Amino acid sequence: MSVHLIGGGATTAADAPLYAPFVAEAALRAGHAGRARPRVAVISLHPEAEEKAAALGELLAGAGTGPAIEVHLTAGRRGEPIGLDAIADVDGIAVGGGVVEDVRAGLEPVFGELRRLVAGGVPYLGVSAGAMIAAEGSLGGGSRIGGVVVSPEDPGEAGDELEIEAGIGLVDVAIEVHVAERGMLSRLVAAVESGLVAGGLGVDERTALIVGDGGLRVEGKGSVWRVLPAEGGVLVSTIGG
């Protein structure tokens, strides 16, 4: 099974094809478990968690071509970690966006179980911050490295340093999102060049990066940007787009 990472912005029925591969894998997993309908955990730790969880659940429900999925919604609150019951006995796990530090902190107590489930064949879908925390080293907020501005600054985060925290560990390079739309490629380049991360992949909005046994696959309207260290600097290339 695969890890599906969407760079954000995919919020309408027209974006359903981006979610379809994840739903198809969840249905396949359900079949192996002897279930007619796939059970999918949908987790939101967004400030508007109930609304966002329901919206993501609707997108997933509209993306399948087989039996209707059974959606288990979890709307988390800041400072209240997600429990194991949110991801128990499911065929797929989808984590939405929000403030990346809050999403990471809310799910940190179940990181080990998430790794176990994905290793056992349960597909993972991360959207925006949910994609960022899938990495071993998760990029946080912040637009500066060593005091130098490396990407457009959010007024609420002006002056904040970029920090790297432990993520779930489903992919071994850092994940950046909203890349082309928010000018985040420069931050990923600076993070790799400075040695904060060993390499990274940046996903544009309305674009999905699928990491599976067959390698990397890109679906959607944008590109995935690969940033790797190179002699004297970094090497930037694109996948898809």
Coordinates of C-alpha atoms in Angstrom, one line a residue:
M1 CA 0.0 0.0 0.0
S2 CA 1.0 3.6 -0.5
V3 CA 1.5 7.0 1.2
H4 CA -0.6 9.7 -0.6
L5 CA 0.6 13.3 -0.1
I6 CA -1.5 16.2 -1.4
G7 CA -0.1 19.7 -1.4
G8 CA -3.3 21.4 -0.4
G9 CA -5.9 23.4 -2.3
A10 CA -7.9 20.3 -3.4
T11 CA -11.2 21.0 -1.8
T12 CA -13.9 20.6 -4.5
A13 CA -15.7 17.7 -6.1
A14 CA -13.6 18.4 -9.2
D15 CA -10.5 17.3 -7.2
A16 CA -12.0 13.9 -6.5
P17 CA -9.6 12.1 -8.9
L18 CA -6.7 13.1 -6.6
Y19 CA -8.3 11.1 -3.8
A20 CA -9.4 8.2 -5.9
P21 CA -6.2 6.1 -5.7
F22 CA -6.2 6.3 -1.9
V23 CA -9.9 5.2 -1.8
A24 CA -9.2 2.4 -4.2
E25 CA -6.3 1.1 -2.0
A26 CA -8.5 1.3 1.1
A27 CA -11.2 -0.7 -0.7
L28 CA -8.6 -3.3 -1.7
R29 CA -7.4 -3.5 2.0
A30 CA -11.0 -3.9 3.1
G31 CA -11.5 -6.8 0.7
H32 CA -8.4 -8.6 2.1
A33 CA -10.0 -8.1 5.6
G34 CA -13.3 -9.5 4.5
R35 CA -15.2 -6.3 4.6
A36 CA -17.6 -5.2 1.9
R37 CA -17.2 -1.5 2.8
P38 CA -13.9 0.1 3.5
R39 CA -13.5 1.9 6.8
V40 CA -11.5 5.1 6.6
A41 CA -10.4 7.2 9.6
V42 CA -10.5 10.9 8.8
I43 CA -8.7 13.1 11.3
S44 CA -8.6 16.9 11.4
L45 CA -6.6 19.0 13.9
H46 CA -7.5 22.2 12.1
P47 CA -8.9 25.2 14.1
E48 CA -12.2 24.4 12.4
A49 CA -11.7 20.7 12.9
E50 CA -15.4 19.5 12.7
E51 CA -16.0 21.4 9.5
K52 CA -12.8 20.3 7.9
A53 CA -13.1 16.7 8.9
A54 CA -16.6 16.5 7.4
A55 CA -15.4 18.2 4.2
L56 CA -12.5 15.7 3.7
G57 CA -14.9 12.8 4.5
E58 CA -17.2 14.0 1.7
L59 CA -14.4 14.4 -0.8
L60 CA -13.3 10.8 0.0
A61 CA -16.8 9.5 -0.2
G62 CA -17.2 11.1 -3.7
A63 CA -13.9 9.7 -5.0
G64 CA -14.6 6.0 -4.9
T65 CA -16.0 4.0 -7.8
G66 CA -16.8 0.9 -5.7
P67 CA -18.8 0.3 -2.5
A68 CA -19.5 3.4 -0.4
I69 CA -16.8 4.0 2.2
E70 CA -17.6 4.1 5.9
V71 CA -16.0 7.3 7.3
H72 CA -14.9 7.6 10.9
L73 CA -14.5 11.3 11.6
T74 CA -12.2 12.6 14.4
A75 CA -12.2 16.4 15.1
G76 CA -9.3 17.0 17.4
R77 CA -8.7 20.0 19.6
R78 CA -5.4 21.8 20.2
G79 CA -3.6 20.3 23.2
E80 CA -5.7 17.2 23.2
P81 CA -3.8 14.2 21.6
I82 CA -5.6 11.8 19.3
G83 CA -6.2 8.4 20.8
L84 CA -5.6 5.0 19.3
D85 CA -9.4 4.5 18.9
A86 CA -9.4 7.0 16.1
I87 CA -7.3 4.7 13.9
A88 CA -8.4 1.3 15.2
D89 CA -9.6 -1.4 12.8
V90 CA -9.6 0.8 9.6
D91 CA -8.6 0.3 6.0
G92 CA -7.3 3.8 5.4
I93 CA -6.1 6.8 7.4
A94 CA -6.6 10.4 6.1
V95 CA -5.1 13.4 8.0
G96 CA -6.1 16.9 7.0
G97 CA -4.4 20.2 7.2
G98 CA -4.0 23.0 9.8
V99 CA -1.1 24.5 11.7
V100 CA 1.6 21.9 11.2
E101 CA 2.9 22.1 14.8
D102 CA -0.6 21.4 16.1
V103 CA -1.2 18.5 13.7
R104 CA 2.1 16.9 14.6
A105 CA 1.6 17.3 18.4
G106 CA -1.9 16.0 18.2
L107 CA -0.9 12.8 16.4
E108 CA 2.5 12.3 18.0
P109 CA 1.2 9.8 20.6
V110 CA 0.1 7.5 17.8
F111 CA 3.0 7.8 15.5
G112 CA 4.2 4.3 16.3
E113 CA 0.8 2.8 15.6
L114 CA 0.5 4.8 12.3
R115 CA 3.9 3.3 11.2
R116 CA 2.7 -0.2 12.1
L117 CA -0.6 0.1 10.3
V118 CA 1.0 1.5 7.1
A119 CA 3.7 -1.2 7.2
G120 CA 0.9 -3.7 7.5
G121 CA -0.9 -2.5 4.4
V122 CA -3.1 0.4 5.5
P123 CA -2.8 3.4 3.1
Y124 CA -2.1 6.8 4.5
L125 CA -3.4 10.1 3.0
G126 CA -2.0 13.4 4.2
V127 CA -3.3 16.8 3.0
S128 CA -1.1 19.9 3.5
A129 CA 0.1 19.7 7.2
G130 CA -1.0 16.1 7.2
A131 CA 1.4 15.5 4.3
M132 CA 4.3 17.4 6.0
I133 CA 4.2 15.3 9.2
A134 CA 4.5 12.1 7.2
A135 CA 8.2 12.7 6.9
E136 CA 10.9 11.5 9.4
G137 CA 11.8 15.1 9.9
S138 CA 8.8 17.4 9.7
L139 CA 9.2 21.0 8.6
G140 CA 7.4 23.3 10.9
G141 CA 6.3 26.9 10.5
G142 CA 8.8 29.7 10.2
S143 CA 10.4 31.5 7.3
R144 CA 13.9 32.2 8.5
I145 CA 17.1 30.1 8.8
G146 CA 19.8 31.6 10.9
G147 CA 17.8 34.9 11.0
V148 CA 17.8 35.1 7.2
V149 CA 14.4 35.2 5.4
V150 CA 14.1 32.2 3.1
S151 CA 10.4 32.4 2.1
P152 CA 7.5 34.8 2.2
E153 CA 6.7 35.6 5.8
D154 CA 3.3 35.1 7.3
P155 CA 2.5 38.2 9.4
G156 CA 1.7 35.9 12.4
E157 CA 5.1 34.2 12.1
A158 CA 7.3 37.1 11.2
G159 CA 10.8 36.4 12.6
D160 CA 10.1 32.8 13.4
E161 CA 13.0 30.3 12.7
L162 CA 12.2 27.2 10.7
E163 CA 12.4 24.2 13.0
I164 CA 12.5 20.5 12.3
E165 CA 10.6 18.0 14.5
A166 CA 10.2 14.3 14.4
G167 CA 7.4 13.2 12.1
I168 CA 5.6 9.9 11.6
G169 CA 8.5 8.5 9.5
L170 CA 6.5 7.2 6.5
V171 CA 8.9 8.9 4.0
D172 CA 12.6 9.5 4.5
V173 CA 12.8 13.1 3.1
A174 CA 11.2 16.3 4.2
I175 CA 7.8 17.3 2.6
E176 CA 6.9 20.9 1.7
V177 CA 3.4 21.9 0.5
H178 CA 1.7 24.8 -1.2
V179 CA 5.0 25.1 -3.1
A180 CA 4.3 27.1 -6.2
E181 CA 1.3 29.0 -4.8
R182 CA 3.0 30.3 -1.7
G183 CA 6.6 30.5 -2.8
M184 CA 7.8 27.7 -0.6
L185 CA 10.4 26.2 -2.9
S186 CA 13.0 28.7 -1.6
R187 CA 12.4 27.5 2.0
L188 CA 12.9 23.9 1.0
V189 CA 16.0 24.7 -1.0
A190 CA 17.4 26.7 2.0
A191 CA 16.6 23.8 4.4
V192 CA 18.5 21.3 2.3
E193 CA 21.4 23.7 1.6
S194 CA 21.8 24.5 5.3
G195 CA 21.8 20.8 6.3
L196 CA 18.6 21.1 8.4
V197 CA 17.2 18.2 6.2
A198 CA 19.0 15.7 4.0
G199 CA 16.6 16.2 1.1
G200 CA 13.1 17.1 0.4
L201 CA 10.0 16.9 -1.9
G202 CA 7.7 19.9 -2.4
V203 CA 4.2 19.3 -3.6
D204 CA 2.1 22.0 -5.4
E205 CA -1.5 22.5 -4.6
R206 CA -4.1 20.3 -6.3
T207 CA -1.3 17.8 -6.8
A208 CA -0.8 14.4 -5.2
L209 CA 2.5 12.6 -4.7
I210 CA 2.0 8.8 -4.3
V211 CA 4.9 6.9 -2.6
G212 CA 4.6 3.2 -3.1
D213 CA 6.5 0.0 -3.8
G214 CA 6.7 1.1 -7.5
G215 CA 8.4 4.4 -6.7
L216 CA 7.0 7.9 -6.9
R217 CA 3.9 8.9 -8.9
V218 CA 2.4 12.3 -9.4
E219 CA -1.2 13.1 -10.1
G220 CA -3.0 16.4 -10.6
K221 CA -2.4 19.9 -12.0
G222 CA 1.0 20.8 -10.5
S223 CA 4.5 19.5 -10.0
V224 CA 6.4 17.8 -7.3
W225 CA 9.8 19.5 -6.7
R226 CA 12.8 17.3 -5.7
V227 CA 15.6 19.1 -3.8
L228 CA 18.7 17.1 -3.1
P229 CA 22.2 18.1 -1.8
A230 CA 24.9 18.4 -4.4
E231 CA 28.5 19.5 -4.6
G232 CA 28.6 23.2 -3.9
G233 CA 24.9 23.6 -3.3
V234 CA 21.6 21.8 -4.1
L235 CA 20.1 20.1 -7.1
V236 CA 16.4 21.0 -8.0
S237 CA 14.3 19.0 -10.4
T238 CA 10.6 18.3 -10.9
I239 CA 8.5 15.1 -11.1
G240 CA 5.4 15.4 -13.1
G241 CA 3.8 18.7 -14.1

